[in-house]
Tab-separated table of C-alpha atoms and ligand atoms in Angstrom:
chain	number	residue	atom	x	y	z
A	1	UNK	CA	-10.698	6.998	26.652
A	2	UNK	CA	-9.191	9.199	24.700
A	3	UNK	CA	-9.524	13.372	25.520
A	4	UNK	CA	-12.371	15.342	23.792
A	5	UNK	CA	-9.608	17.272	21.745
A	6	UNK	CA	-8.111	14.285	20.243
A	7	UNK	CA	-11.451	12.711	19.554
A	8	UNK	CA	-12.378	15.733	17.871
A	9	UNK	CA	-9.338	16.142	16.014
A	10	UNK	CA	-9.417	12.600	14.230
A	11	UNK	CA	-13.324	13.174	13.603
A	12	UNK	CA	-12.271	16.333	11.527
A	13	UNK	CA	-9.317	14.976	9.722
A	14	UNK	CA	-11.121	12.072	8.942
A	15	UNK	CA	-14.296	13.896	7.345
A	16	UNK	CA	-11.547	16.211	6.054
A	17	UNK	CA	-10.489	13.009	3.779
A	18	UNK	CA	-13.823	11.357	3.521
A	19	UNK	CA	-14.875	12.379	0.171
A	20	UNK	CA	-11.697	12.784	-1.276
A	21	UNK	CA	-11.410	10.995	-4.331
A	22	UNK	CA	-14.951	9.024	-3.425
A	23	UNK	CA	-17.377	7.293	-6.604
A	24	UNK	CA	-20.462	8.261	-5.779
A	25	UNK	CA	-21.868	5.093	-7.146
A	26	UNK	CA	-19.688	2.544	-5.698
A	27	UNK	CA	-18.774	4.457	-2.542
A	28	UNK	CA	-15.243	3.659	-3.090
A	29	UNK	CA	-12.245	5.268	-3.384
A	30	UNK	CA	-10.217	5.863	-6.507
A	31	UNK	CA	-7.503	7.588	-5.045
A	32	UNK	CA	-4.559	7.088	-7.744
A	33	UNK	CA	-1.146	8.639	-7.743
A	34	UNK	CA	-0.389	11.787	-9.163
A	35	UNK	CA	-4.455	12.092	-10.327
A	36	UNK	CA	-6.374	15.229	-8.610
A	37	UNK	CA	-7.562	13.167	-5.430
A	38	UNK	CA	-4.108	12.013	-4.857
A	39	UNK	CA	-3.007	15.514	-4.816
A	40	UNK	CA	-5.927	16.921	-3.194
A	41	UNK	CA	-4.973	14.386	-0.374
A	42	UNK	CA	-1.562	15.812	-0.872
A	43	UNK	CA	-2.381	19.096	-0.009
A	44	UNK	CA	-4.546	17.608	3.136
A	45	UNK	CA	-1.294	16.500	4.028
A	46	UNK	CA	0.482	19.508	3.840
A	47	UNK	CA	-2.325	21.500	5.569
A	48	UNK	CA	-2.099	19.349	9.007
A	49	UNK	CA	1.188	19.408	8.907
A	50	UNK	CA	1.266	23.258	8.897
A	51	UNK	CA	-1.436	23.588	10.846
A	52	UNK	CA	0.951	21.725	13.480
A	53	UNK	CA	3.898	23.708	13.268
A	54	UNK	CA	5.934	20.732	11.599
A	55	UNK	CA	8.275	20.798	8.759
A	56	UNK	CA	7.009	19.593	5.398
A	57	UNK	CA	9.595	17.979	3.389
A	58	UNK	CA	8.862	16.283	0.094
A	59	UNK	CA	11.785	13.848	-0.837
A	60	UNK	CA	13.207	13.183	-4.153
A	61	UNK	CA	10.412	10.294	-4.659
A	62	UNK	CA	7.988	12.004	-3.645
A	63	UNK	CA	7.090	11.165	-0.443
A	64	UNK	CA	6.088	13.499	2.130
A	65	UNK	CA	7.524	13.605	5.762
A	66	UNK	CA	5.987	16.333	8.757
A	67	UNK	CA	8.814	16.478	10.898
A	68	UNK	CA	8.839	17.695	14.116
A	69	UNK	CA	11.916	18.791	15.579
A	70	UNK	CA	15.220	18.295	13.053
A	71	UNK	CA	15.920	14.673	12.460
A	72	UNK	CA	19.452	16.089	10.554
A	73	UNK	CA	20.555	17.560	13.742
A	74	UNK	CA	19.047	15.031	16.524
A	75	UNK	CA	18.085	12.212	14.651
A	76	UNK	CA	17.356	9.396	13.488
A	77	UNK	CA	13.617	9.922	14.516
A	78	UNK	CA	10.687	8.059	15.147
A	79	UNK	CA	8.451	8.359	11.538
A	80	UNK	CA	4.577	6.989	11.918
A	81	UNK	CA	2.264	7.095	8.950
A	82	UNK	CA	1.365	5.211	5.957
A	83	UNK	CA	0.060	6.103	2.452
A	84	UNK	CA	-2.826	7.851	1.253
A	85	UNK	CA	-3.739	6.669	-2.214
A	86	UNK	CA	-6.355	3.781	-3.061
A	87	UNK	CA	-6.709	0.575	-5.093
A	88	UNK	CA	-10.054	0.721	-7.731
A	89	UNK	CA	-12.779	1.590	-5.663
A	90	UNK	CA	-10.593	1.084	-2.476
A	91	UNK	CA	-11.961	1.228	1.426
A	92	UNK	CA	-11.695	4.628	2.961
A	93	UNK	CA	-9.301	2.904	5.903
A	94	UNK	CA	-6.381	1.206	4.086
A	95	UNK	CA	-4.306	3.640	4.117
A	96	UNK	CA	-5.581	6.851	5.500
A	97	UNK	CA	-6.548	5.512	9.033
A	98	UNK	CA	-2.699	5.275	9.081
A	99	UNK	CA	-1.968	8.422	8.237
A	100	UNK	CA	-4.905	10.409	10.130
A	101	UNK	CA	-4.160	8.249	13.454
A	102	UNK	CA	-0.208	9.290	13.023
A	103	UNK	CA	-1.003	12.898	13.267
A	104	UNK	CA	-3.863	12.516	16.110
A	105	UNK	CA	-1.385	10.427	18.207
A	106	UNK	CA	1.366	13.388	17.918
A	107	UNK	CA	-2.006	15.717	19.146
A	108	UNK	CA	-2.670	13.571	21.922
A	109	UNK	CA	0.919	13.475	22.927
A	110	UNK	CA	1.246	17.009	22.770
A	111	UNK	CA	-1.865	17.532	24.590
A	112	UNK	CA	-0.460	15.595	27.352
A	113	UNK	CA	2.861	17.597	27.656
A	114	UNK	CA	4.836	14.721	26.853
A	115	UNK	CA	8.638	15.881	25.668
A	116	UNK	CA	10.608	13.897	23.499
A	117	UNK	CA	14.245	13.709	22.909
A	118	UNK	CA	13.741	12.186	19.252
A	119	UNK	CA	12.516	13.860	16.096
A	120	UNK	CA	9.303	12.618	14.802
A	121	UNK	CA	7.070	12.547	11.815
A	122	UNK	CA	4.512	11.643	9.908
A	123	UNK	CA	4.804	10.346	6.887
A	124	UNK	CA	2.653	9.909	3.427
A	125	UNK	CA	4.783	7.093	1.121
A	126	UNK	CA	3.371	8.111	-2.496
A	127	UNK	CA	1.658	5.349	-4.446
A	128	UNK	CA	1.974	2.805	-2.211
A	129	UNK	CA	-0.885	0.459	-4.206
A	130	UNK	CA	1.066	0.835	-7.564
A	131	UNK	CA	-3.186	1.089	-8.886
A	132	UNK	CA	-2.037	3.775	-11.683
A	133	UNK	CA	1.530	2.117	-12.837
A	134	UNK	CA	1.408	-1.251	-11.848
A	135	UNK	CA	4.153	-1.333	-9.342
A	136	UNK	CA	2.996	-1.441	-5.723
A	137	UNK	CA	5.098	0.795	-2.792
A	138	UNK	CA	6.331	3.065	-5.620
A	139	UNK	CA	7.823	5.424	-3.229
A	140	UNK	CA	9.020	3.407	-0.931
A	141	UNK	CA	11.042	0.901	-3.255
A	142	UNK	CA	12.445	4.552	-4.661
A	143	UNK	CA	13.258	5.793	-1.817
A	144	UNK	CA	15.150	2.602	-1.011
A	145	UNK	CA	16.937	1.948	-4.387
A	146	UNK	CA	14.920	-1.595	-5.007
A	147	UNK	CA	13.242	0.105	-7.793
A	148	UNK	CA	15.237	1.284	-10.536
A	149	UNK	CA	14.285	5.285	-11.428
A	150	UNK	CA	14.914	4.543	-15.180
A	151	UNK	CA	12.135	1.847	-15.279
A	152	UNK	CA	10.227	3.852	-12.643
A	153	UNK	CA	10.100	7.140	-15.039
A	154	UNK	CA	8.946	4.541	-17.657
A	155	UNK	CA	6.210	2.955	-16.408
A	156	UNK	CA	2.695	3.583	-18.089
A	157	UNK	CA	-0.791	4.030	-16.677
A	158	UNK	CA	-3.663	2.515	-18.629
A	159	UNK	CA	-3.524	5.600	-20.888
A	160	UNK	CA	-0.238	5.966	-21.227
A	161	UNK	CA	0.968	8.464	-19.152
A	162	UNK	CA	4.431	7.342	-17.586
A	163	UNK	CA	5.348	7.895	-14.349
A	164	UNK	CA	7.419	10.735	-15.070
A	165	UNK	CA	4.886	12.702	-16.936
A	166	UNK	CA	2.255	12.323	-13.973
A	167	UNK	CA	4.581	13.255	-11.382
A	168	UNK	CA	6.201	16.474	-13.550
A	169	UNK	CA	2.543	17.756	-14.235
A	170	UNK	CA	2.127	17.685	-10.279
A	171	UNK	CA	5.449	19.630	-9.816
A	172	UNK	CA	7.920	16.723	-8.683
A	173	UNK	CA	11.110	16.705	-10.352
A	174	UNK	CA	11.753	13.387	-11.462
A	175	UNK	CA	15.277	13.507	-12.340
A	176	UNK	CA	16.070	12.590	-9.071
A	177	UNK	CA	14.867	9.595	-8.680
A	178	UNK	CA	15.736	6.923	-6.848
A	179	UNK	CA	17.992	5.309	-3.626
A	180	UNK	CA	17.499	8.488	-1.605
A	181	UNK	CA	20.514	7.858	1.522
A	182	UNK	CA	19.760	11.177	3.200
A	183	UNK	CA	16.146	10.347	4.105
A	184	UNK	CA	16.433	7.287	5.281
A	185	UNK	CA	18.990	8.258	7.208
A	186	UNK	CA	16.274	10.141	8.984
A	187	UNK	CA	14.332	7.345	10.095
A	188	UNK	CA	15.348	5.630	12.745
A	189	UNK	CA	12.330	3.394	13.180
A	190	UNK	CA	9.062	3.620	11.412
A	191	UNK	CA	5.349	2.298	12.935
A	192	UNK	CA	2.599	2.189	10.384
A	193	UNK	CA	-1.235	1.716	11.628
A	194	UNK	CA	-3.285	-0.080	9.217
A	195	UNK	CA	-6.499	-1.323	9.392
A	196	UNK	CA	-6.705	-5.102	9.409
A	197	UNK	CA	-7.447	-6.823	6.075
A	198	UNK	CA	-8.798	-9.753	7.541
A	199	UNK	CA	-10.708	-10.966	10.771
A	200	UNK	CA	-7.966	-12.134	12.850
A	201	UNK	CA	-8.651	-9.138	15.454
A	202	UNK	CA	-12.407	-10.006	15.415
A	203	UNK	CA	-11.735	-13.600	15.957
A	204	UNK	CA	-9.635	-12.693	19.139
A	205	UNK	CA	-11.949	-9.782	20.284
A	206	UNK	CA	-9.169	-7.412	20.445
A	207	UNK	CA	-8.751	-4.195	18.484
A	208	UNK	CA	-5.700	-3.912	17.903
A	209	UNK	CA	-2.534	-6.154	16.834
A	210	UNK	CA	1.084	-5.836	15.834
A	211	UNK	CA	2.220	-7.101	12.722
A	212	UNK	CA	4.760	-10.264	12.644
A	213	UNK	CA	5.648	-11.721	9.255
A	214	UNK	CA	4.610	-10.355	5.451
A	215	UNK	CA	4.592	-13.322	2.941
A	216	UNK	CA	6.568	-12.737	0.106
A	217	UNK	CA	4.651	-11.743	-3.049
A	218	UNK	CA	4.679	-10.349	-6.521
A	219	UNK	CA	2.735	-9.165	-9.442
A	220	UNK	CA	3.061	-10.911	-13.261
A	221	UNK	CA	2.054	-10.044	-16.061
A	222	UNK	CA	0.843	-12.612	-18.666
A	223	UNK	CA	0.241	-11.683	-22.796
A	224	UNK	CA	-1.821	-13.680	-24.574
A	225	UNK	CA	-1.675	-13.483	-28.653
A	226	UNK	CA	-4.542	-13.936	-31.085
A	227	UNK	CA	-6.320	-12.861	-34.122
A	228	UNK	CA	-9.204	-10.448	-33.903
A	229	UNK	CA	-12.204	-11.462	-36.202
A	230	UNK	CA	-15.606	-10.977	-36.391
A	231	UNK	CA	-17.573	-12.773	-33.817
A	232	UNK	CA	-20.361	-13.633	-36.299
A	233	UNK	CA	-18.827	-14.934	-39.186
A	234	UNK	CA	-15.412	-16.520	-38.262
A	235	UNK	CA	-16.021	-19.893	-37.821
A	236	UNK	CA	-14.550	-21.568	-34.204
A	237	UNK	CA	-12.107	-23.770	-36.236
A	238	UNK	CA	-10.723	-20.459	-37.436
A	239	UNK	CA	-10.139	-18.504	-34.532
A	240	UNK	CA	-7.308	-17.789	-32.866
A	241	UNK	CA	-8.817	-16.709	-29.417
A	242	UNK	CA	-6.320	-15.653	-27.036
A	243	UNK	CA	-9.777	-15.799	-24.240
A	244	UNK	CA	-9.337	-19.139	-23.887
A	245	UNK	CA	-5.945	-19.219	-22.944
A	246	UNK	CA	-6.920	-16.348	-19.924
A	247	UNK	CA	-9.768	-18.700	-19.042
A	248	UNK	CA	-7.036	-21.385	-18.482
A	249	UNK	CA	-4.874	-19.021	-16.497
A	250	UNK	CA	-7.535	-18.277	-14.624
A	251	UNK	CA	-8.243	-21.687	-13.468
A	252	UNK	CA	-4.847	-22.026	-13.161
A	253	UNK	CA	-4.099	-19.369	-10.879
A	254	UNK	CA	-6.837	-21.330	-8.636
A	255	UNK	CA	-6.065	-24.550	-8.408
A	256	UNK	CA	-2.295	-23.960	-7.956
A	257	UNK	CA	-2.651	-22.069	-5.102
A	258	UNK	CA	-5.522	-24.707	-3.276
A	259	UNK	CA	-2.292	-27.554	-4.362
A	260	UNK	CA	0.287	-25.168	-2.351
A	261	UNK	CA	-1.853	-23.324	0.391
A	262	UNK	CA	-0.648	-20.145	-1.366
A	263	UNK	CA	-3.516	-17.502	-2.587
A	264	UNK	CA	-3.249	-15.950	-6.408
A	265	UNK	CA	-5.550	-13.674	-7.810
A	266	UNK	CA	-6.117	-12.262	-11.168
A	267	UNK	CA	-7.927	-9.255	-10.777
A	268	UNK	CA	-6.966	-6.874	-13.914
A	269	UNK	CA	-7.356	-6.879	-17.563
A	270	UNK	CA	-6.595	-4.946	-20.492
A	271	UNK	CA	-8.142	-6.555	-24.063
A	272	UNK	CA	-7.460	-5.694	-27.172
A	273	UNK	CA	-9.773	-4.679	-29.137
A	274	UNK	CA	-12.256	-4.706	-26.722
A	275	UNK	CA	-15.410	-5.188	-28.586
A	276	UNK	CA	-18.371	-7.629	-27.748
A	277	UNK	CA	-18.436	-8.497	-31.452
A	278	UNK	CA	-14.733	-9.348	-31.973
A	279	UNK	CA	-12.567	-12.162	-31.246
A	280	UNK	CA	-9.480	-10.059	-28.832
A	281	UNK	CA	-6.423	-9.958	-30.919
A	282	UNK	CA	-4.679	-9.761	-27.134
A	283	UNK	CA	-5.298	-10.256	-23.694
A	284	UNK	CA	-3.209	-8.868	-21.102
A	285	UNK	CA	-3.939	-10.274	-17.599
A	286	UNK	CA	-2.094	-9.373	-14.215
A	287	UNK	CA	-1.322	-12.473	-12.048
A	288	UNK	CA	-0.524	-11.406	-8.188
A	289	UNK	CA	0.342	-14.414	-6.475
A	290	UNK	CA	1.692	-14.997	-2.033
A	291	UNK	CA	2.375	-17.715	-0.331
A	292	UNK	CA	4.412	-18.721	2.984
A	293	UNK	CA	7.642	-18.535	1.218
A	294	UNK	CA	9.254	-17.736	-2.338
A	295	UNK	CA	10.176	-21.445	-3.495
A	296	UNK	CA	6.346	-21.577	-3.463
A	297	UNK	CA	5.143	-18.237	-5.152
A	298	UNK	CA	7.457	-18.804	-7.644
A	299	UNK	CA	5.590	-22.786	-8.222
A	300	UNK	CA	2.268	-20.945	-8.441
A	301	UNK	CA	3.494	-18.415	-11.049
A	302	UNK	CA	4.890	-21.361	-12.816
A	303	UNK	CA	1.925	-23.575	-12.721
A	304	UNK	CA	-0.318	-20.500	-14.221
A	305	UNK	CA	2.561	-20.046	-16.729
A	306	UNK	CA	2.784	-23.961	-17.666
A	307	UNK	CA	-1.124	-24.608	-17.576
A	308	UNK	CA	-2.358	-21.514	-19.989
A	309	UNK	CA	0.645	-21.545	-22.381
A	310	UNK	CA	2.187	-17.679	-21.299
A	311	UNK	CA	5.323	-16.332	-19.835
A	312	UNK	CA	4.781	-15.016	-16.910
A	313	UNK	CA	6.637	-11.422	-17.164
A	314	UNK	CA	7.605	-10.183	-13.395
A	315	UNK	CA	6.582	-6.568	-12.902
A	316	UNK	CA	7.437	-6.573	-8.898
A	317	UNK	CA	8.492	-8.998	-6.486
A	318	UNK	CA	8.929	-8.427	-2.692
A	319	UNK	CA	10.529	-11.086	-0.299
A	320	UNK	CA	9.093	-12.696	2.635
A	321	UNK	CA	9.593	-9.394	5.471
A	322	UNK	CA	9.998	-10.741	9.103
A	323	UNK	CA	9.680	-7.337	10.637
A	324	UNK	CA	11.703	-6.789	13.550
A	325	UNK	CA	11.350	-9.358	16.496
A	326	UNK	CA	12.939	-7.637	19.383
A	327	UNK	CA	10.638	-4.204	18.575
A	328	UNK	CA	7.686	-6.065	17.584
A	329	UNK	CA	7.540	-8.370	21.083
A	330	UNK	CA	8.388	-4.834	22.732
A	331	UNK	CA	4.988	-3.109	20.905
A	332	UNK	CA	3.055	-6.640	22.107
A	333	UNK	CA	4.240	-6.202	25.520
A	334	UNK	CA	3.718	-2.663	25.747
A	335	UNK	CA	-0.061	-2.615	24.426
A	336	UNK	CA	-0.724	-5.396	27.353
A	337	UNK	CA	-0.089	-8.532	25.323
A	338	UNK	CA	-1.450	-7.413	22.238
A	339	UNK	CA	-1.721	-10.540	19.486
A	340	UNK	CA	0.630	-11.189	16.951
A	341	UNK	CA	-0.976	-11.447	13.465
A	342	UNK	CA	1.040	-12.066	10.118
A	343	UNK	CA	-0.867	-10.971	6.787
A	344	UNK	CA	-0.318	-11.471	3.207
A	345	UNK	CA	-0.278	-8.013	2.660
A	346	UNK	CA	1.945	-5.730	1.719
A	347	UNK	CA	2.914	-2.400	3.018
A	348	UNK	CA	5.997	0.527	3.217
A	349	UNK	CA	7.025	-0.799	6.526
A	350	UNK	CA	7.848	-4.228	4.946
A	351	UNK	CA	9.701	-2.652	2.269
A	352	UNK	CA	11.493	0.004	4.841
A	353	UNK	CA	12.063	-3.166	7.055
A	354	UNK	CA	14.025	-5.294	3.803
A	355	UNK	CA	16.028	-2.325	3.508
A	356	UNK	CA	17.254	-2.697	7.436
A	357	UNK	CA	15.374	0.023	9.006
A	358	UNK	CA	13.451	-1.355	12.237
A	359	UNK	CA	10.338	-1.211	11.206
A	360	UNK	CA	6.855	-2.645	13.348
A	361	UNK	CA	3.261	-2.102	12.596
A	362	UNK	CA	-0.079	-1.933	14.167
A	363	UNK	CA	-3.433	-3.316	12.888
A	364	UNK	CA	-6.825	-2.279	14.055
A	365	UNK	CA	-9.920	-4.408	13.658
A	366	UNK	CA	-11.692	-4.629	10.817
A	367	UNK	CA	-15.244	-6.335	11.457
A	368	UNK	CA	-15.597	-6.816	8.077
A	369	UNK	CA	-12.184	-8.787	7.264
A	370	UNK	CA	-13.430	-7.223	4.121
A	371	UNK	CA	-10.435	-4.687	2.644
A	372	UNK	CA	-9.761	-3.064	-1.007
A	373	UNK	CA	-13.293	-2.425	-1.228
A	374	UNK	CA	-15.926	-0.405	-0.314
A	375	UNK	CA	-16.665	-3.265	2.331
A	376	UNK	CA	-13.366	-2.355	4.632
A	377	UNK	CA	-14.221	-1.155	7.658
A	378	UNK	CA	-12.938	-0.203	11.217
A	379	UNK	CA	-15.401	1.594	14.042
A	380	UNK	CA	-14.412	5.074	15.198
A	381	UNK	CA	-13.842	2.885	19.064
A	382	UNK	CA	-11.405	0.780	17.707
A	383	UNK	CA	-9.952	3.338	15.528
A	384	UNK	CA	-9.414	5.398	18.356
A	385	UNK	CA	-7.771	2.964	20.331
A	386	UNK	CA	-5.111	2.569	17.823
A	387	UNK	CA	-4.584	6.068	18.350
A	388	UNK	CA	-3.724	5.122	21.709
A	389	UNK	CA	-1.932	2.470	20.982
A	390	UNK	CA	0.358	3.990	18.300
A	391	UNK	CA	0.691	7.468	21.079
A	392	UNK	CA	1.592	4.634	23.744
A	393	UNK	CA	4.358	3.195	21.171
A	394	UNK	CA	5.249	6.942	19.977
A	395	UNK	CA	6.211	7.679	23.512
A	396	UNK	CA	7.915	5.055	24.175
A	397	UNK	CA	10.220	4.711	21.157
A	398	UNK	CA	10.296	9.039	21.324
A	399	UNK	CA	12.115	8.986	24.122
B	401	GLV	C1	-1.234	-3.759	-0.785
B	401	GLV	O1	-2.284	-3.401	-0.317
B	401	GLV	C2	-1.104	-5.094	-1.290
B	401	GLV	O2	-0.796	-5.990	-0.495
B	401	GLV	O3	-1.376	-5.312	-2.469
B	402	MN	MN1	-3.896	-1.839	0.136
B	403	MN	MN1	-2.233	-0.057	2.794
């Protein structure tokens, strides 16, 4: 049981966030980066962290850190948080449960009069879903140099706003960009609370996990070239419709998975021209394919590639991530034997974790095992126990 003032802080925060960047119609959340619910989330941000007494810092990528006492001084710290943008009509828990839980466990821990010798803080990575540009942990891959700021500046939402020009309209100077030393330096370890995106937790009848391995995965993009024509007087011996070669892909993209117990997913794309009475002159399509290990991603890409005729074109690629052992088997211990779970997910602790910073994470259960949707779901019980959980870890690793 958690006290009445934490309780009643996370209730607030979360209703704070709740219709922040909502559709009405779908009930999900379209939380992009740099758009006015991302920054409106932004300032939420800002707001607790003041509200707290901690130090807002916004680095060079973008990403926002609360400190609490001076990690420059008497670090590294201990940094909990995650990210608070959305996929397309996203869940209102992947993501922000991370972030709201972070600051509610520092509130508990403060309630309880617990000192710490280590810094802390919370942190909000900035487009961690890559929805707007197509590059997923945008902030984090910045901050850690595996993203190059020349091609980051570059990239293009579906309108064609780069990068650059989204993030200058909100106020971030972008000539900055980029492998960012003096903040990670900061972080000494970093815990990120997520809500599960499966049903292993429900399966065990626990509500909360700890993360072991992240399957490596990537995104692709695949082009395919036609001829646009009129759809009622070209004849089907005379069209060059690049549809069919998507339909292929998309079959593709299924059965070369099921052959190498891998999962890809084609889930975006862009058609030109677009109209129900024309034959597409092109079809873009974005390919994100996992599996246990890279040799067999990288089949599955090639079997899509191969079997519908395109070149798969990598926008992002992130290796397998076996976060740390020693830490993780320390959280499990610590939170009385809580289960191991790996995902095919990705997240900023994976990426923080490639670049050599211990990194560990914490999953409450989601009875749905539904997640990037509306569907994705975690009850205020359970979320509040992985407040205690990640205030258990905090004070632990704090100290
Ligand atoms: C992030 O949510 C991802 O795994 O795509
Ligand atoms: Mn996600
Ligand atoms: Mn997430």
């Amino acid at each position: 049981m958690l006290p009445p003032m934490t309780t009643s802080t996370f209730d607030a925060m979360w209703q704070a966030l709740l219709p922040v960047g909502r559709d009405v119609t779908s009930g999900g959340y379209r939380r992009f980066a740099w758009t006015e619910p991302d920054l409106t989330a932004r300032e939420w941000f800002a707001g607790e962290a003041e509200a707290r007494g901690l130090t807002l810092v916004v680095d060079r990528n973008g990403n926002q850190w609360a400190w609490s006492g001076d990690p420059d001084r008497d670090g590294p710290g201990v940094v909990v948080g995650s990210h608070l943008d959305s996929v397309p009509d996203g869940g209102a828990f992947d993501g922000p449960l991370g972030v709201v839980s972070a600051f509610a466990a520092l509130d508990l821990l403060r309630e309880r009069g617990v000192a710490f010798d280590r810094p802390l803080a919370v942190a909000n990575f900035t487009d961690e879903e890559g929805a707007r540009f197509g590059v997923a942990c945008a902030g984090s891959r910045l901050l850690t140099g595996v993203l190059d700021p020349d091609r980051a500046r570059g990239l293009r939402d579906g309108d064609g706003n780069t990068m650059a020009g989204a993030m200058r309209a909100a106020g971030q100077d972008v000539t900055h960009l980029g492998a960012d030393r003096e903040t990670l330096g900061r972080i000494g370890t970093f815990v990120e609370l997520h809500v599960e995106q499966g049903p292993g937790l429900v399966d065990l009848g626990r509500p909360v996990g700890v993360a072991g391995r992240i399957w490596p995965h990537g995104r692709w993009r695949l082009d395919f070239h036609g001829e646009a024509n009129h759809a009622g007087t070209t004849r089907l011996s005379d069209r060059k419709d690049p549809m069919l070669a998507l339909a292929r892909a998309v079959l593709a993209a299924r059965s070369q998975a099921e052959q190498y117990d891998a999962l890809a997913t084609i889930g975006r794309l862009r058609v030109e021209p677009g109209g129900t009475n024309a034959v597409p002159s092109l079809v873009q399509a974005w390919l994100d394919a996992r599996g246990p290990d890279e040799a067999v991603v990288r089949a599955v890409v090639d079997g899509v590639g191969r079997e519908s005729g395109a070149t798969p074109v990598e926008e992002s690629w992130t290796p397998a991530v076996d976060l740390d052992g020693g830490l993780r088997e320390r959280l499990a211990t610590l939170l009385d034997g809580a289960p191991v779970l790996p995902t095919g997910a990705g997240h900023d602790a994976g990426i923080l974790a490639a670049a050599g910073i211990p990194a560990a994470m914490l999953f409450v259960r989601n009875p749905t095992g539904v997640s990037h949707s509306p569907a994705e779901h975690a009850e205020r019980d359970d979320c509040l126990a992985g407040v205690a959980a990640l205030a258990t870890v905090l004070e632990e690793l704090g100290r």
